[in-house]
Amino acid sequence: MYYKVGTIVNTHGIRGELRVVATTDFPEQRFKKGSQLALFKSDHDSKPVGTITINSSRQHKGFILITLAGYDNINDVLKYKGMVLKIAEENLTDDDLEDGQYYYHQIIGLKVLTEDGEELGTIKEIMAPGANDVWVVARPEKDDLLLPVIDQVVKKVDLAAGQVTVELMEGLE
C-alpha cells in the first residue's frame, strides 16, 4: 500500500531541481535527504514506475523544491514532471506522530459511538478547512454528521477496536 505525499508539477532552474506540491502533514520528514519515495504516473496507478532518493529539499513560494540523488541537470529530471510521489506503508513510522495524532488512513472507516454507546455511523472522509480537522461521518438514512476534531468532542480513539468515542455538543446533530 502506498500513500500520496506530493506531485511533481515542474522543474526549477537548470540544476535538476523539481517543484513539488506537497500533500503530506510531514513535508520535512517525507522530503528529507535520504528519503525514498515511489514514483507513479497518476494518482490512480497501483504499481510504481520506479523509486527516487531525495538528495535535498527546501521550501520556495508555497512549493517544495527537491533534488534527486544522482541527478544534477534539468534534462535528466524532465521525465518526472507530472508524476505522483508516494511513500510505501512500511516506511511510515509512528515517530512522525505526536500523542493524539493519527494518519488519515487510520481514521477513515472507524465506527463512531457516543459515550452512551449509541452508534452514529462510520468516518468516510476527513476535511481540513482550517484550525482543526473535521471528520465526516456517514450515517444510515440521515445526512452526514460533521465532527470537529477537538478535545471537547473526540473523547477516545481506539484503533484496535476500530472505533471512536465522541460527545455530541449542542448544535452538532
PDB file of C-alpha atoms in Angstrom:
ATOM      1  CA  MET A   1       0.000   0.000   0.000  1.00  0.00           C
ATOM      2  CA  TYR A   2       1.231   3.480  -0.860  1.00  0.00           C
ATOM      3  CA  TYR A   3       0.214   6.923   0.396  1.00  0.00           C
ATOM      4  CA  LYS A   4       0.500  10.107  -1.657  1.00  0.00           C
ATOM      5  CA  VAL A   5       2.921  12.738  -0.358  1.00  0.00           C
ATOM      6  CA  GLY A   6       3.126  15.091  -3.340  1.00  0.00           C
ATOM      7  CA  THR A   7       3.023  15.749  -7.065  1.00  0.00           C
ATOM      8  CA  ILE A   8       5.935  16.933  -9.189  1.00  0.00           C
ATOM      9  CA  VAL A   9       4.470  19.906 -11.054  1.00  0.00           C
ATOM     10  CA  ASN A  10       7.505  21.355 -12.800  1.00  0.00           C
ATOM     11  CA  THR A  11      11.254  21.753 -12.929  1.00  0.00           C
ATOM     12  CA  HIS A  12      13.063  24.677 -11.306  1.00  0.00           C
ATOM     13  CA  GLY A  13      16.248  26.118 -12.750  1.00  0.00           C
ATOM     14  CA  ILE A  14      18.808  24.132 -14.718  1.00  0.00           C
ATOM     15  CA  ARG A  15      20.449  22.122 -11.936  1.00  0.00           C
ATOM     16  CA  GLY A  16      17.831  19.389 -11.715  1.00  0.00           C
ATOM     17  CA  GLU A  17      15.519  20.788  -9.036  1.00  0.00           C
ATOM     18  CA  LEU A  18      11.895  19.656  -9.149  1.00  0.00           C
ATOM     19  CA  ARG A  19       8.936  21.686  -7.898  1.00  0.00           C
ATOM     20  CA  VAL A  20       6.603  19.610  -5.725  1.00  0.00           C
ATOM     21  CA  VAL A  21       3.125  20.373  -4.390  1.00  0.00           C
ATOM     22  CA  ALA A  22       3.177  18.556  -1.044  1.00  0.00           C
ATOM     23  CA  THR A  23       0.096  16.682   0.174  1.00  0.00           C
ATOM     24  CA  THR A  24       1.512  15.474   3.470  1.00  0.00           C
ATOM     25  CA  ASP A  25       1.384  16.760   7.028  1.00  0.00           C
ATOM     26  CA  PHE A  26       5.096  15.903   7.359  1.00  0.00           C
ATOM     27  CA  PRO A  27       6.929  17.553   4.432  1.00  0.00           C
ATOM     28  CA  GLU A  28      10.182  17.973   6.359  1.00  0.00           C
ATOM     29  CA  GLN A  29      10.168  14.230   7.130  1.00  0.00           C
ATOM     30  CA  ARG A  30       8.977  12.964   3.732  1.00  0.00           C
ATOM     31  CA  PHE A  31      11.362  15.102   1.671  1.00  0.00           C
ATOM     32  CA  LYS A  32      14.454  14.961   3.878  1.00  0.00           C
ATOM     33  CA  LYS A  33      17.798  13.861   2.451  1.00  0.00           C
ATOM     34  CA  GLY A  34      17.867  10.093   2.009  1.00  0.00           C
ATOM     35  CA  SER A  35      14.072   9.592   1.929  1.00  0.00           C
ATOM     36  CA  GLN A  36      12.931   7.016  -0.606  1.00  0.00           C
ATOM     37  CA  LEU A  37       9.704   7.694  -2.484  1.00  0.00           C
ATOM     38  CA  ALA A  38       7.878   5.714  -5.146  1.00  0.00           C
ATOM     39  CA  LEU A  39       7.016   7.333  -8.484  1.00  0.00           C
ATOM     40  CA  PHE A  40       3.580   6.849 -10.052  1.00  0.00           C
ATOM     41  CA  LYS A  41       2.310   8.128 -13.400  1.00  0.00           C
ATOM     42  CA  SER A  42      -1.011   9.138 -11.790  1.00  0.00           C
ATOM     43  CA  ASP A  43      -2.972   9.061  -8.521  1.00  0.00           C
ATOM     44  CA  HIS A  44      -4.883   6.005  -9.693  1.00  0.00           C
ATOM     45  CA  ASP A  45      -1.982   3.739 -10.649  1.00  0.00           C
ATOM     46  CA  SER A  46      -1.430   0.842  -8.284  1.00  0.00           C
ATOM     47  CA  LYS A  47       2.129  -0.004  -9.321  1.00  0.00           C
ATOM     48  CA  PRO A  48       5.075   2.387  -9.091  1.00  0.00           C
ATOM     49  CA  VAL A  49       7.170   3.058 -12.197  1.00  0.00           C
ATOM     50  CA  GLY A  50      10.282   3.496 -10.070  1.00  0.00           C
ATOM     51  CA  THR A  51      11.726   4.932  -6.891  1.00  0.00           C
ATOM     52  CA  ILE A  52      13.755   8.035  -6.163  1.00  0.00           C
ATOM     53  CA  THR A  53      16.017   9.096  -3.323  1.00  0.00           C
ATOM     54  CA  ILE A  54      15.850  12.688  -2.116  1.00  0.00           C
ATOM     55  CA  ASN A  55      19.219  14.466  -2.161  1.00  0.00           C
ATOM     56  CA  SER A  56      17.994  17.844  -0.865  1.00  0.00           C
ATOM     57  CA  SER A  57      14.805  19.819  -0.301  1.00  0.00           C
ATOM     58  CA  ARG A  58      13.802  23.369   0.543  1.00  0.00           C
ATOM     59  CA  GLN A  59      10.667  25.493   0.776  1.00  0.00           C
ATOM     60  CA  HIS A  60      10.117  28.022  -2.019  1.00  0.00           C
ATOM     61  CA  LYS A  61       6.963  30.118  -2.618  1.00  0.00           C
ATOM     62  CA  GLY A  62       4.468  27.516  -1.367  1.00  0.00           C
ATOM     63  CA  PHE A  63       6.240  24.623  -3.076  1.00  0.00           C
ATOM     64  CA  ILE A  64       8.961  22.240  -2.026  1.00  0.00           C
ATOM     65  CA  LEU A  65      11.977  22.118  -4.279  1.00  0.00           C
ATOM     66  CA  ILE A  66      13.764  18.773  -4.291  1.00  0.00           C
ATOM     67  CA  THR A  67      16.855  17.360  -5.929  1.00  0.00           C
ATOM     68  CA  LEU A  68      17.292  13.662  -6.517  1.00  0.00           C
ATOM     69  CA  ALA A  69      20.376  11.617  -5.732  1.00  0.00           C
ATOM     70  CA  GLY A  70      22.373  11.123  -8.926  1.00  0.00           C
ATOM     71  CA  TYR A  71      20.652  13.899 -10.914  1.00  0.00           C
ATOM     72  CA  ASP A  72      22.049  17.414 -11.294  1.00  0.00           C
ATOM     73  CA  ASN A  73      20.762  18.522 -14.694  1.00  0.00           C
ATOM     74  CA  ILE A  74      17.317  19.671 -15.840  1.00  0.00           C
ATOM     75  CA  ASN A  75      17.470  17.313 -18.834  1.00  0.00           C
ATOM     76  CA  ASP A  76      17.784  14.286 -16.527  1.00  0.00           C
ATOM     77  CA  VAL A  77      14.689  15.116 -14.463  1.00  0.00           C
ATOM     78  CA  LEU A  78      12.250  16.409 -17.113  1.00  0.00           C
ATOM     79  CA  LYS A  79      10.765  12.899 -17.403  1.00  0.00           C
ATOM     80  CA  TYR A  80       9.482  13.143 -13.798  1.00  0.00           C
ATOM     81  CA  LYS A  81       7.299  16.202 -14.429  1.00  0.00           C
ATOM     82  CA  GLY A  82       3.642  15.385 -13.636  1.00  0.00           C
ATOM     83  CA  MET A  83       4.440  12.245 -11.643  1.00  0.00           C
ATOM     84  CA  VAL A  84       2.958  11.494  -8.234  1.00  0.00           C
ATOM     85  CA  LEU A  85       5.201  10.797  -5.232  1.00  0.00           C
ATOM     86  CA  LYS A  86       4.042   8.222  -2.695  1.00  0.00           C
ATOM     87  CA  ILE A  87       5.522   6.606   0.377  1.00  0.00           C
ATOM     88  CA  ALA A  88       5.324   2.868   0.976  1.00  0.00           C
ATOM     89  CA  GLU A  89       3.303   1.879   4.041  1.00  0.00           C
ATOM     90  CA  GLU A  90       6.307   0.109   5.581  1.00  0.00           C
ATOM     91  CA  ASN A  91       8.200   3.438   5.537  1.00  0.00           C
ATOM     92  CA  LEU A  92       5.546   5.194   7.647  1.00  0.00           C
ATOM     93  CA  THR A  93       6.542   5.448  11.277  1.00  0.00           C
ATOM     94  CA  ASP A  94       4.529   6.456  14.292  1.00  0.00           C
ATOM     95  CA  ASP A  95       7.582   8.528  15.317  1.00  0.00           C
ATOM     96  CA  ASP A  96       6.177  11.216  12.996  1.00  0.00           C
ATOM     97  CA  LEU A  97       3.043  11.450  15.114  1.00  0.00           C
ATOM     98  CA  GLU A  98       2.583  13.128  18.455  1.00  0.00           C
ATOM     99  CA  ASP A  99       0.179  11.677  21.034  1.00  0.00           C
ATOM    100  CA  GLY A 100      -3.374  12.012  19.790  1.00  0.00           C
ATOM    101  CA  GLN A 101      -2.340  12.315  16.129  1.00  0.00           C
ATOM    102  CA  TYR A 102      -3.190   9.732  13.503  1.00  0.00           C
ATOM    103  CA  TYR A 103      -2.709   9.135   9.806  1.00  0.00           C
ATOM    104  CA  TYR A 104      -5.845   9.726   7.730  1.00  0.00           C
ATOM    105  CA  HIS A 105      -5.923   6.081   6.610  1.00  0.00           C
ATOM    106  CA  GLN A 106      -6.094   5.009  10.278  1.00  0.00           C
ATOM    107  CA  ILE A 107      -9.190   7.146  10.959  1.00  0.00           C
ATOM    108  CA  ILE A 108     -11.250   6.631   7.790  1.00  0.00           C
ATOM    109  CA  GLY A 109     -13.531   3.634   8.282  1.00  0.00           C
ATOM    110  CA  LEU A 110     -13.707   3.789  12.093  1.00  0.00           C
ATOM    111  CA  LYS A 111     -17.119   3.446  13.770  1.00  0.00           C
ATOM    112  CA  VAL A 112     -18.294   6.468  15.739  1.00  0.00           C
ATOM    113  CA  LEU A 113     -20.069   5.900  19.055  1.00  0.00           C
ATOM    114  CA  THR A 114     -21.434   8.303  21.642  1.00  0.00           C
ATOM    115  CA  GLU A 115     -20.297   7.985  25.254  1.00  0.00           C
ATOM    116  CA  ASP A 116     -23.643   6.227  25.898  1.00  0.00           C
ATOM    117  CA  GLY A 117     -22.735   3.534  23.323  1.00  0.00           C
ATOM    118  CA  GLU A 118     -25.094   4.744  20.566  1.00  0.00           C
ATOM    119  CA  GLU A 119     -23.595   4.036  17.138  1.00  0.00           C
ATOM    120  CA  LEU A 120     -23.693   7.147  14.949  1.00  0.00           C
ATOM    121  CA  GLY A 121     -22.029   5.899  11.778  1.00  0.00           C
ATOM    122  CA  THR A 122     -18.643   5.484  10.083  1.00  0.00           C
ATOM    123  CA  ILE A 123     -15.983   8.078   9.270  1.00  0.00           C
ATOM    124  CA  LYS A 124     -15.883   8.345   5.484  1.00  0.00           C
ATOM    125  CA  GLU A 125     -13.768  11.434   4.908  1.00  0.00           C
ATOM    126  CA  ILE A 126     -11.532  13.967   6.628  1.00  0.00           C
ATOM    127  CA  MET A 127     -11.679  17.660   5.789  1.00  0.00           C
ATOM    128  CA  ALA A 128      -9.008  20.164   6.817  1.00  0.00           C
ATOM    129  CA  PRO A 129     -10.759  23.533   6.500  1.00  0.00           C
ATOM    130  CA  GLY A 130      -8.604  25.451   8.955  1.00  0.00           C
ATOM    131  CA  ALA A 131      -7.874  25.380  12.666  1.00  0.00           C
ATOM    132  CA  ASN A 132      -8.815  21.730  13.129  1.00  0.00           C
ATOM    133  CA  ASP A 133      -9.782  18.742  11.011  1.00  0.00           C
ATOM    134  CA  VAL A 134     -13.419  17.762  10.565  1.00  0.00           C
ATOM    135  CA  TRP A 135     -14.429  14.102  10.366  1.00  0.00           C
ATOM    136  CA  VAL A 136     -17.330  13.396   8.017  1.00  0.00           C
ATOM    137  CA  VAL A 137     -19.463  10.616   9.492  1.00  0.00           C
ATOM    138  CA  ALA A 138     -21.752   8.677   7.128  1.00  0.00           C
ATOM    139  CA  ARG A 139     -24.976   7.888   8.972  1.00  0.00           C
ATOM    140  CA  PRO A 140     -27.585   5.402   7.791  1.00  0.00           C
ATOM    141  CA  GLU A 141     -30.698   7.184   6.472  1.00  0.00           C
ATOM    142  CA  LYS A 142     -29.525  10.591   7.762  1.00  0.00           C
ATOM    143  CA  ASP A 143     -27.370  13.412   6.462  1.00  0.00           C
ATOM    144  CA  ASP A 144     -23.638  13.169   7.095  1.00  0.00           C
ATOM    145  CA  LEU A 145     -22.512  14.376  10.521  1.00  0.00           C
ATOM    146  CA  LEU A 146     -19.593  16.807  10.639  1.00  0.00           C
ATOM    147  CA  LEU A 147     -17.475  16.302  13.755  1.00  0.00           C
ATOM    148  CA  PRO A 148     -14.830  18.887  14.635  1.00  0.00           C
ATOM    149  CA  VAL A 149     -11.693  17.119  15.867  1.00  0.00           C
ATOM    150  CA  ILE A 150     -11.365  18.902  19.205  1.00  0.00           C
ATOM    151  CA  ASP A 151     -10.942  17.568  22.742  1.00  0.00           C
ATOM    152  CA  GLN A 152     -14.492  18.588  23.751  1.00  0.00           C
ATOM    153  CA  VAL A 153     -15.929  16.296  21.021  1.00  0.00           C
ATOM    154  CA  VAL A 154     -13.471  13.435  20.410  1.00  0.00           C
ATOM    155  CA  LYS A 155     -13.097  11.619  23.717  1.00  0.00           C
ATOM    156  CA  LYS A 156     -11.268   8.425  22.709  1.00  0.00           C
ATOM    157  CA  VAL A 157      -9.757   6.917  19.563  1.00  0.00           C
ATOM    158  CA  ASP A 158      -9.349   3.136  19.817  1.00  0.00           C
ATOM    159  CA  LEU A 159      -7.631   1.890  16.652  1.00  0.00           C
ATOM    160  CA  ALA A 160      -7.500  -1.713  17.925  1.00  0.00           C
ATOM    161  CA  ALA A 161     -11.293  -1.771  18.417  1.00  0.00           C
ATOM    162  CA  GLY A 162     -11.891   0.230  15.229  1.00  0.00           C
ATOM    163  CA  GLN A 163     -13.940   2.926  16.936  1.00  0.00           C
ATOM    164  CA  VAL A 164     -14.041   6.498  18.119  1.00  0.00           C
ATOM    165  CA  THR A 165     -15.995   7.672  21.171  1.00  0.00           C
ATOM    166  CA  VAL A 166     -17.430  11.175  20.950  1.00  0.00           C
ATOM    167  CA  GLU A 167     -19.520  13.604  22.977  1.00  0.00           C
ATOM    168  CA  LEU A 168     -22.035  15.415  20.793  1.00  0.00           C
ATOM    169  CA  MET A 169     -22.030  19.072  21.727  1.00  0.00           C
ATOM    170  CA  GLU A 170     -25.204  21.085  21.330  1.00  0.00           C
ATOM    171  CA  GLY A 171     -25.780  22.027  17.699  1.00  0.00           C
ATOM    172  CA  LEU A 172     -23.769  19.216  16.107  1.00  0.00           C
ATOM    173  CA  GLU A 173     -26.719  16.919  15.353  1.00  0.00           C
TER     174      GLU A 173
END
